[in-house]
mmCIF file of C-alpha atoms and ligand atoms in Angstrom:
data_model
loop_
_atom_site.group_PDB
_atom_site.id
_atom_site.type_symbol
_atom_site.label_atom_id
_atom_site.label_comp_id
_atom_site.label_asym_id
_atom_site.label_seq_id
_atom_site.Cartn_x
_atom_site.Cartn_y
_atom_site.Cartn_z
ATOM 1 C CA MET A 23 103.999 15.586 -42.146
ATOM 2 C CA HIS A 24 101.467 18.226 -41.214
ATOM 3 C CA SER A 25 97.912 17.543 -40.173
ATOM 4 C CA ALA A 26 96.167 20.840 -40.971
ATOM 5 C CA ALA A 27 92.508 20.366 -41.806
ATOM 6 C CA VAL A 28 91.521 20.450 -45.479
ATOM 7 C CA THR A 29 88.786 22.983 -46.282
ATOM 8 C CA ALA A 30 86.136 23.201 -49.008
ATOM 9 C CA ARG A 31 88.195 26.076 -50.406
ATOM 10 C CA ASP A 32 91.309 23.868 -50.676
ATOM 11 C CA ILE A 33 89.272 21.203 -52.440
ATOM 12 C CA ARG A 34 87.745 23.717 -54.819
ATOM 13 C CA ALA A 35 91.198 25.114 -55.650
ATOM 14 C CA GLY A 36 92.489 21.590 -56.329
ATOM 15 C CA LEU A 37 89.563 20.747 -58.607
ATOM 16 C CA GLU A 38 90.089 23.994 -60.530
ATOM 17 C CA GLN A 39 93.771 23.140 -60.877
ATOM 18 C CA LEU A 40 92.687 19.878 -62.540
ATOM 19 C CA GLY A 41 90.954 22.031 -65.158
ATOM 20 C CA LEU A 42 87.375 21.477 -63.998
ATOM 21 C CA THR A 43 84.871 24.250 -64.803
ATOM 22 C CA ARG A 44 81.113 24.875 -64.762
ATOM 23 C CA THR A 45 80.899 23.200 -68.177
ATOM 24 C CA SER A 46 82.581 20.005 -66.945
ATOM 25 C CA ALA A 47 80.686 16.731 -66.599
ATOM 26 C CA VAL A 48 82.324 14.078 -64.400
ATOM 27 C CA ILE A 49 81.681 10.740 -62.731
ATOM 28 C CA VAL A 50 83.072 10.884 -59.201
ATOM 29 C CA HIS A 51 84.687 7.940 -57.398
ATOM 30 C CA SER A 52 85.775 9.019 -53.952
ATOM 31 C CA SER A 53 87.124 8.261 -50.509
ATOM 32 C CA LEU A 54 86.467 10.951 -47.886
ATOM 33 C CA SER A 55 89.130 9.559 -45.568
ATOM 34 C CA SER A 56 91.794 9.893 -48.298
ATOM 35 C CA PHE A 57 91.859 13.685 -47.686
ATOM 36 C CA GLY A 58 92.897 13.353 -44.048
ATOM 37 C CA HIS A 59 90.807 15.580 -41.786
ATOM 38 C CA VAL A 60 88.294 17.633 -43.784
ATOM 39 C CA ASP A 61 86.804 20.677 -42.104
ATOM 40 C CA GLY A 62 83.071 20.069 -42.634
ATOM 41 C CA GLY A 63 83.480 16.424 -43.669
ATOM 42 C CA ALA A 64 81.627 14.983 -46.666
ATOM 43 C CA ASP A 65 79.496 18.153 -46.945
ATOM 44 C CA ALA A 66 82.598 20.230 -47.647
ATOM 45 C CA VAL A 67 83.713 17.872 -50.423
ATOM 46 C CA VAL A 68 80.220 17.916 -51.961
ATOM 47 C CA ASP A 69 80.087 21.741 -51.726
ATOM 48 C CA ALA A 70 83.399 21.991 -53.578
ATOM 49 C CA LEU A 71 82.265 19.534 -56.287
ATOM 50 C CA LEU A 72 78.944 21.351 -56.813
ATOM 51 C CA ALA A 73 80.677 24.734 -56.949
ATOM 52 C CA THR A 74 83.291 23.604 -59.472
ATOM 53 C CA CYS A 75 81.557 21.261 -61.944
ATOM 54 C CA GLY A 76 78.413 21.620 -64.081
ATOM 55 C CA THR A 77 77.242 17.999 -64.057
ATOM 56 C CA LEU A 78 78.135 15.302 -61.521
ATOM 57 C CA LEU A 79 77.407 11.578 -61.680
ATOM 58 C CA PHE A 80 77.787 9.385 -58.582
ATOM 59 C CA PRO A 81 77.382 5.647 -58.078
ATOM 60 C CA GLY A 82 74.162 5.031 -56.135
ATOM 61 C CA ALA A 83 74.112 1.231 -56.097
ATOM 62 C CA THR A 84 72.098 -0.631 -53.474
ATOM 63 C CA SER A 85 73.047 -4.221 -54.329
ATOM 64 C CA HIS A 86 74.254 -4.772 -50.741
ATOM 65 C CA ALA A 87 70.597 -4.501 -49.607
ATOM 66 C CA THR A 88 68.522 -5.582 -52.648
ATOM 67 C CA ARG A 89 70.487 -8.501 -54.122
ATOM 68 C CA LEU A 90 69.221 -12.079 -54.177
ATOM 69 C CA PRO A 91 70.796 -15.452 -54.979
ATOM 70 C CA ALA A 92 70.020 -16.912 -58.402
ATOM 71 C CA PRO A 93 66.681 -18.736 -58.245
ATOM 72 C CA PRO A 94 66.893 -22.543 -57.906
ATOM 73 C CA GLN A 95 68.317 -24.205 -61.050
ATOM 74 C CA VAL A 96 68.562 -20.913 -62.955
ATOM 75 C CA VAL A 97 72.063 -21.433 -64.322
ATOM 76 C CA ARG A 98 73.409 -18.992 -66.895
ATOM 77 C CA GLU A 99 76.697 -19.823 -68.601
ATOM 78 C CA ASN A 100 79.831 -18.230 -67.073
ATOM 79 C CA ASN A 101 77.715 -16.278 -64.639
ATOM 80 C CA ALA A 102 79.634 -16.798 -61.346
ATOM 81 C CA ILE A 103 76.715 -16.759 -58.900
ATOM 82 C CA ALA A 104 75.311 -19.446 -56.615
ATOM 83 C CA CYS A 105 71.690 -20.600 -56.937
ATOM 84 C CA ALA A 106 69.396 -20.871 -53.938
ATOM 85 C CA PRO A 107 69.135 -24.606 -53.167
ATOM 86 C CA ASP A 108 65.308 -24.556 -53.284
ATOM 87 C CA TRP A 109 62.382 -22.133 -53.571
ATOM 88 C CA ALA A 110 61.807 -22.039 -49.821
ATOM 89 C CA SER A 111 65.272 -20.603 -49.244
ATOM 90 C CA PHE A 112 64.933 -18.278 -52.265
ATOM 91 C CA ASP A 113 61.640 -16.942 -50.888
ATOM 92 C CA ALA A 114 63.267 -16.501 -47.461
ATOM 93 C CA ALA A 115 66.065 -14.449 -49.093
ATOM 94 C CA LEU A 116 63.433 -12.444 -51.005
ATOM 95 C CA SER A 117 61.514 -11.530 -47.876
ATOM 96 C CA LYS A 118 64.733 -10.644 -46.039
ATOM 97 C CA ALA A 119 66.110 -8.340 -48.785
ATOM 98 C CA ALA A 120 65.181 -4.650 -48.986
ATOM 99 C CA HIS A 121 63.251 -3.556 -52.090
ATOM 100 C CA PHE A 122 64.690 -0.635 -54.041
ATOM 101 C CA HIS A 123 63.184 2.771 -53.316
ATOM 102 C CA GLN A 124 64.471 6.305 -53.752
ATOM 103 C CA ASP A 125 65.336 6.663 -50.051
ATOM 104 C CA LEU A 126 67.371 3.455 -49.842
ATOM 105 C CA PRO A 127 70.915 4.409 -48.759
ATOM 106 C CA VAL A 128 73.810 3.992 -51.188
ATOM 107 C CA ASN A 129 76.175 1.069 -50.545
ATOM 108 C CA ARG A 130 78.676 2.169 -47.883
ATOM 109 C CA ASN A 131 81.505 0.618 -49.911
ATOM 110 C CA LEU A 132 81.049 3.479 -52.395
ATOM 111 C CA GLY A 133 82.059 5.986 -49.726
ATOM 112 C CA LEU A 134 80.183 8.679 -47.809
ATOM 113 C CA ILE A 135 80.114 11.265 -50.581
ATOM 114 C CA PRO A 136 77.393 9.712 -52.830
ATOM 115 C CA GLU A 137 75.223 9.029 -49.782
ATOM 116 C CA THR A 138 75.637 12.655 -48.649
ATOM 117 C CA VAL A 139 74.395 13.846 -52.055
ATOM 118 C CA ARG A 140 71.438 11.419 -51.921
ATOM 119 C CA ARG A 141 70.476 12.427 -48.402
ATOM 120 C CA ASP A 142 71.002 16.182 -48.417
ATOM 121 C CA ARG A 143 71.280 17.622 -51.924
ATOM 122 C CA GLN A 144 68.998 18.150 -54.866
ATOM 123 C CA HIS A 145 69.614 15.255 -57.255
ATOM 124 C CA VAL A 146 68.087 12.840 -59.735
ATOM 125 C CA ARG A 147 68.327 9.116 -59.018
ATOM 126 C CA SER A 148 67.642 6.189 -61.332
ATOM 127 C CA SER A 149 65.517 3.312 -60.072
ATOM 128 C CA HIS A 150 67.653 0.338 -61.174
ATOM 129 C CA PRO A 151 67.197 -2.055 -58.227
ATOM 130 C CA TYR A 152 70.833 -3.221 -58.259
ATOM 131 C CA PHE A 153 72.927 -0.490 -59.923
ATOM 132 C CA SER A 154 71.295 2.897 -59.368
ATOM 133 C CA TYR A 155 73.009 6.205 -60.266
ATOM 134 C CA ILE A 156 72.684 9.664 -58.755
ATOM 135 C CA ALA A 157 73.293 12.867 -60.724
ATOM 136 C CA THR A 158 73.237 16.615 -60.110
ATOM 137 C CA GLY A 159 73.446 19.687 -62.314
ATOM 138 C CA ALA A 160 72.676 20.685 -65.881
ATOM 139 C CA GLY A 161 73.043 17.259 -67.504
ATOM 140 C CA ALA A 162 71.621 15.190 -64.640
ATOM 141 C CA ASP A 163 68.303 14.286 -66.312
ATOM 142 C CA ASP A 164 70.015 13.189 -69.542
ATOM 143 C CA LEU A 165 72.545 10.984 -67.748
ATOM 144 C CA ILE A 166 69.924 9.269 -65.586
ATOM 145 C CA ALA A 167 67.544 8.801 -68.550
ATOM 146 C CA ALA A 168 70.336 6.891 -70.335
ATOM 147 C CA GLN A 169 70.075 4.019 -67.865
ATOM 148 C CA ARG A 170 67.782 1.109 -68.699
ATOM 149 C CA LEU A 171 67.101 -2.009 -66.652
ATOM 150 C CA ASP A 172 68.990 -3.997 -69.314
ATOM 151 C CA TRP A 173 71.799 -1.414 -69.729
ATOM 152 C CA PRO A 174 72.906 -0.262 -66.281
ATOM 153 C CA LEU A 175 76.034 1.579 -67.454
ATOM 154 C CA GLY A 176 74.059 3.817 -69.821
ATOM 155 C CA PRO A 177 74.755 6.959 -67.721
ATOM 156 C CA ILE A 178 78.504 6.537 -68.280
ATOM 157 C CA GLU A 179 77.887 6.074 -71.999
ATOM 158 C CA ALA A 180 75.911 9.351 -71.970
ATOM 159 C CA LEU A 181 78.781 10.999 -70.080
ATOM 160 C CA TRP A 182 81.170 9.777 -72.795
ATOM 161 C CA GLN A 183 78.954 11.325 -75.475
ATOM 162 C CA ARG A 184 79.174 14.660 -73.588
ATOM 163 C CA GLY A 185 82.974 14.535 -73.533
ATOM 164 C CA GLY A 186 82.971 13.827 -69.781
ATOM 165 C CA HIS A 187 85.736 12.813 -67.395
ATOM 166 C CA VAL A 188 86.395 10.306 -64.624
ATOM 167 C CA LEU A 189 87.312 12.098 -61.368
ATOM 168 C CA GLN A 190 89.002 9.905 -58.768
ATOM 169 C CA LEU A 191 89.421 11.354 -55.286
ATOM 170 C CA GLY A 192 91.831 9.157 -53.335
ATOM 171 C CA VAL A 193 90.781 5.893 -54.983
ATOM 172 C CA SER A 194 92.441 3.572 -57.509
ATOM 173 C CA HIS A 195 91.074 2.322 -60.837
ATOM 174 C CA ALA A 196 89.609 -0.645 -58.908
ATOM 175 C CA THR A 197 86.618 1.725 -58.450
ATOM 176 C CA ASN A 198 86.585 2.920 -62.071
ATOM 177 C CA THR A 199 83.239 1.715 -63.494
ATOM 178 C CA THR A 200 84.064 3.263 -66.867
ATOM 179 C CA ILE A 201 86.480 0.344 -67.391
ATOM 180 C CA HIS A 202 83.445 -1.957 -67.012
ATOM 181 C CA LEU A 203 81.685 -0.036 -69.784
ATOM 182 C CA GLY A 204 84.750 -0.587 -72.003
ATOM 183 C CA GLU A 205 84.538 -4.315 -71.246
ATOM 184 C CA GLN A 206 80.822 -4.475 -71.931
ATOM 185 C CA GLN A 207 81.193 -2.651 -75.237
ATOM 186 C CA LEU A 208 83.401 -5.621 -76.194
ATOM 187 C CA GLY A 209 80.855 -8.208 -75.019
ATOM 188 C CA ARG A 210 82.708 -9.097 -71.856
ATOM 189 C CA GLY A 211 81.962 -8.628 -68.172
ATOM 190 C CA ARG A 212 78.211 -9.088 -68.589
ATOM 191 C CA PHE A 213 76.587 -10.945 -65.733
ATOM 192 C CA TYR A 214 72.999 -11.736 -64.808
ATOM 193 C CA ARG A 215 72.101 -10.736 -61.273
ATOM 194 C CA TYR A 216 68.939 -10.887 -59.209
ATOM 195 C CA ALA A 217 67.407 -8.161 -57.063
ATOM 196 C CA LYS A 218 64.191 -6.970 -55.455
ATOM 197 C CA PRO A 219 62.551 -4.004 -57.264
ATOM 198 C CA ALA A 220 59.350 -3.974 -55.150
ATOM 199 C CA PRO A 221 57.910 -5.833 -52.138
ATOM 200 C CA GLY A 222 57.487 -9.524 -52.940
ATOM 201 C CA VAL A 223 58.978 -9.214 -56.448
ATOM 202 C CA TRP A 224 62.264 -10.475 -57.904
ATOM 203 C CA MET A 225 63.868 -9.562 -61.191
ATOM 204 C CA GLU A 226 66.684 -10.875 -63.410
ATOM 205 C CA LEU A 227 68.975 -8.027 -64.462
ATOM 206 C CA PRO A 228 71.369 -8.479 -67.415
ATOM 207 C CA ASN A 229 74.667 -6.715 -68.117
ATOM 208 C CA ILE A 230 75.758 -6.262 -64.516
ATOM 209 C CA PRO A 231 79.552 -5.756 -64.471
ATOM 210 C CA GLY A 232 81.953 -8.172 -62.801
ATOM 211 C CA ALA A 233 85.219 -8.088 -60.866
ATOM 212 C CA SER A 234 87.381 -4.965 -60.762
ATOM 213 C CA HIS A 235 90.071 -5.802 -58.201
ATOM 214 C CA ARG A 236 92.800 -5.864 -60.895
ATOM 215 C CA PHE A 237 91.710 -2.709 -62.690
ATOM 216 C CA ASP A 238 94.563 -0.610 -61.336
ATOM 217 C CA THR A 239 96.881 -2.385 -63.797
ATOM 218 C CA ILE A 240 95.439 0.078 -66.346
ATOM 219 C CA GLU A 241 97.117 2.993 -64.529
ATOM 220 C CA PRO A 242 100.441 3.158 -66.469
ATOM 221 C CA HIS A 243 98.482 3.083 -69.750
ATOM 222 C CA LEU A 244 96.362 6.089 -68.714
ATOM 223 C CA ARG A 245 99.107 8.129 -67.084
ATOM 224 C CA SER A 246 99.813 10.323 -70.120
ATOM 225 C CA SER A 247 96.158 11.361 -70.381
ATOM 226 C CA THR A 248 95.531 11.809 -66.643
ATOM 227 C CA ARG A 249 95.882 15.087 -64.748
ATOM 228 C CA GLN A 250 96.740 14.786 -61.100
ATOM 229 C CA VAL A 251 96.881 17.105 -58.069
ATOM 230 C CA THR A 252 97.232 16.576 -54.337
ATOM 231 C CA ILE A 253 94.558 18.001 -52.013
ATOM 232 C CA GLY A 254 95.504 17.491 -48.367
ATOM 233 C CA ALA A 255 96.488 13.808 -48.308
ATOM 234 C CA CYS A 256 94.249 12.980 -51.300
ATOM 235 C CA THR A 257 95.555 12.277 -54.787
ATOM 236 C CA ALA A 258 92.908 13.626 -57.167
ATOM 237 C CA SER A 259 93.007 12.402 -60.792
ATOM 238 C CA LEU A 260 91.052 13.404 -63.869
ATOM 239 C CA THR A 261 90.952 11.246 -67.011
ATOM 240 C CA PRO A 262 88.729 11.604 -70.100
ATOM 241 C CA VAL A 263 86.033 8.887 -70.264
ATOM 242 C CA ALA A 264 86.894 8.433 -73.970
ATOM 243 C CA GLU A 265 90.521 7.657 -73.063
ATOM 244 C CA VAL A 266 89.526 5.065 -70.444
ATOM 245 C CA LEU A 267 87.260 3.331 -72.979
ATOM 246 C CA THR A 268 89.885 3.338 -75.740
ATOM 247 C CA VAL A 269 92.672 2.008 -73.528
ATOM 248 C CA THR A 270 90.384 -0.670 -72.034
ATOM 249 C CA ARG A 271 89.406 -1.791 -75.519
ATOM 250 C CA HIS A 272 93.031 -1.986 -76.660
ATOM 251 C CA LEU A 273 94.142 -3.949 -73.588
ATOM 252 C CA ILE A 274 91.301 -6.476 -73.890
ATOM 253 C CA GLU A 275 91.786 -6.869 -77.623
ATOM 254 C CA ALA A 276 95.475 -7.591 -76.965
ATOM 255 C CA SER A 277 94.750 -10.168 -74.249
ATOM 256 C CA PRO A 278 91.498 -11.838 -73.109
ATOM 257 C CA SER A 279 92.793 -11.880 -69.531
ATOM 258 C CA ALA A 280 93.741 -8.189 -69.403
ATOM 259 C CA LEU A 281 92.655 -6.419 -66.175
ATOM 260 C CA LEU A 282 91.667 -9.748 -64.570
ATOM 261 C CA CYS A 283 93.333 -12.179 -62.155
ATOM 262 C CA ASP A 284 94.100 -15.823 -62.931
ATOM 263 C CA ASP A 285 92.447 -17.352 -59.856
ATOM 264 C CA ARG A 286 90.006 -19.970 -61.198
ATOM 265 C CA THR A 287 87.737 -19.486 -58.171
ATOM 266 C CA CYS A 288 87.400 -15.719 -58.823
ATOM 267 C CA GLN A 289 84.665 -14.068 -60.902
ATOM 268 C CA CYS A 290 87.514 -13.025 -63.217
ATOM 269 C CA PHE A 291 87.649 -16.607 -64.535
ATOM 270 C CA ALA A 292 84.032 -16.443 -65.765
ATOM 271 C CA GLU A 293 84.893 -13.131 -67.465
ATOM 272 C CA VAL A 294 87.815 -14.711 -69.315
ATOM 273 C CA GLN A 295 85.467 -17.477 -70.484
ATOM 274 C CA GLN A 296 82.977 -14.853 -71.722
ATOM 275 C CA ARG A 297 85.771 -13.148 -73.629
ATOM 276 C CA LEU A 298 86.974 -16.415 -75.207
ATOM 277 C CA ARG A 299 83.426 -17.263 -76.297
ATOM 278 C CA TYR A 300 83.162 -13.821 -77.845
ATOM 279 C CA ILE A 301 86.395 -14.351 -79.794
ATOM 280 C CA ALA A 302 85.101 -17.754 -80.940
ATOM 281 C CA GLY A 303 81.827 -16.102 -82.044
ATOM 282 C CA LEU A 304 79.781 -18.250 -79.660
ATOM 283 C CA ASP A 305 78.355 -15.566 -77.416
ATOM 284 C CA GLU A 306 74.953 -14.340 -78.541
ATOM 285 C CA ARG A 307 75.340 -11.248 -76.369
ATOM 286 C CA SER A 308 78.333 -9.973 -78.303
ATOM 287 C CA PRO A 309 76.741 -8.648 -81.527
ATOM 288 C CA ALA A 310 74.443 -6.348 -79.552
ATOM 289 C CA ALA A 311 77.410 -5.051 -77.611
ATOM 290 C CA THR A 312 79.414 -4.399 -80.740
ATOM 291 C CA THR A 313 76.486 -2.676 -82.430
ATOM 292 C CA ARG A 314 75.988 -0.491 -79.413
ATOM 293 C CA TYR A 315 79.655 0.466 -79.400
ATOM 294 C CA ASP A 316 79.618 1.331 -83.105
ATOM 295 C CA GLU A 317 76.423 3.366 -82.772
ATOM 296 C CA ALA A 318 77.803 5.290 -79.833
ATOM 297 C CA ALA A 319 81.107 5.892 -81.633
ATOM 298 C CA ALA A 320 79.247 7.060 -84.756
ATOM 299 C CA SER A 321 77.097 9.482 -82.786
ATOM 300 C CA ARG A 322 80.225 11.182 -81.470
ATOM 301 C CA ARG A 323 81.614 11.912 -84.929
HETATM 302 ZN ZN1 ZN B 406 89.869 -11.892 -59.794
#
């Protein structure tokens, strides 16, 4: 073992070795600590990403600060969220939550790199109060414009249409939101959540993705289409978005419980129920999902 510091130059060389160029468009899922000691910290990683790639998409979600319980008695089927017991406690939660605004920090669970971009670099950020995205570079405006309040994963769909890639820096597929898009294109993994878009206001937001803690079981199925390098102590992987979507679709079509756990108390259970309803033709959300998938697939031809 050696503990030499990793530099921005090392990171840039590693990203170039993955095949990334100024025409590349990627969604970045990252762990700064996975590199070991980085000379310059998160700034050095961001410098290397900006120098190597043309368009970068980062998760910018703020659900940790803006989320609310479901309002009293608002029960959606297979939705895996608790309701506030009464309006007094819902209103208390509403006044306690932060409202979304452009300067609201990114959820710490998403790592320090997206927050560094938000705080210190030129970027575009969407204003979804639960599932915001941050983008930089040539395609940033297009990616961010593809998000709607009712279609939070639109930026990844736009990345797919550009022939983009998923870049994972020291993290597993448990962070890979593109798998959620694959699920949603099949009418699964679509939850209603509640958040605060402005002071004193609450909003119901459809198509929020669900659990991802079993997503790394996709890894052997993506191995042949994934490039991998080591940068310091970090394993960096690059996989085409199209490949992630195709493999997700195949796995879910083969088994309704694919990429989920079998704990009945987990959100995964509600997702399995959504998938079974879809197969039985009972889920009114499914046709829209299928149409959207077909339209997106057609526009790529
Ligand atoms: Zn689970």
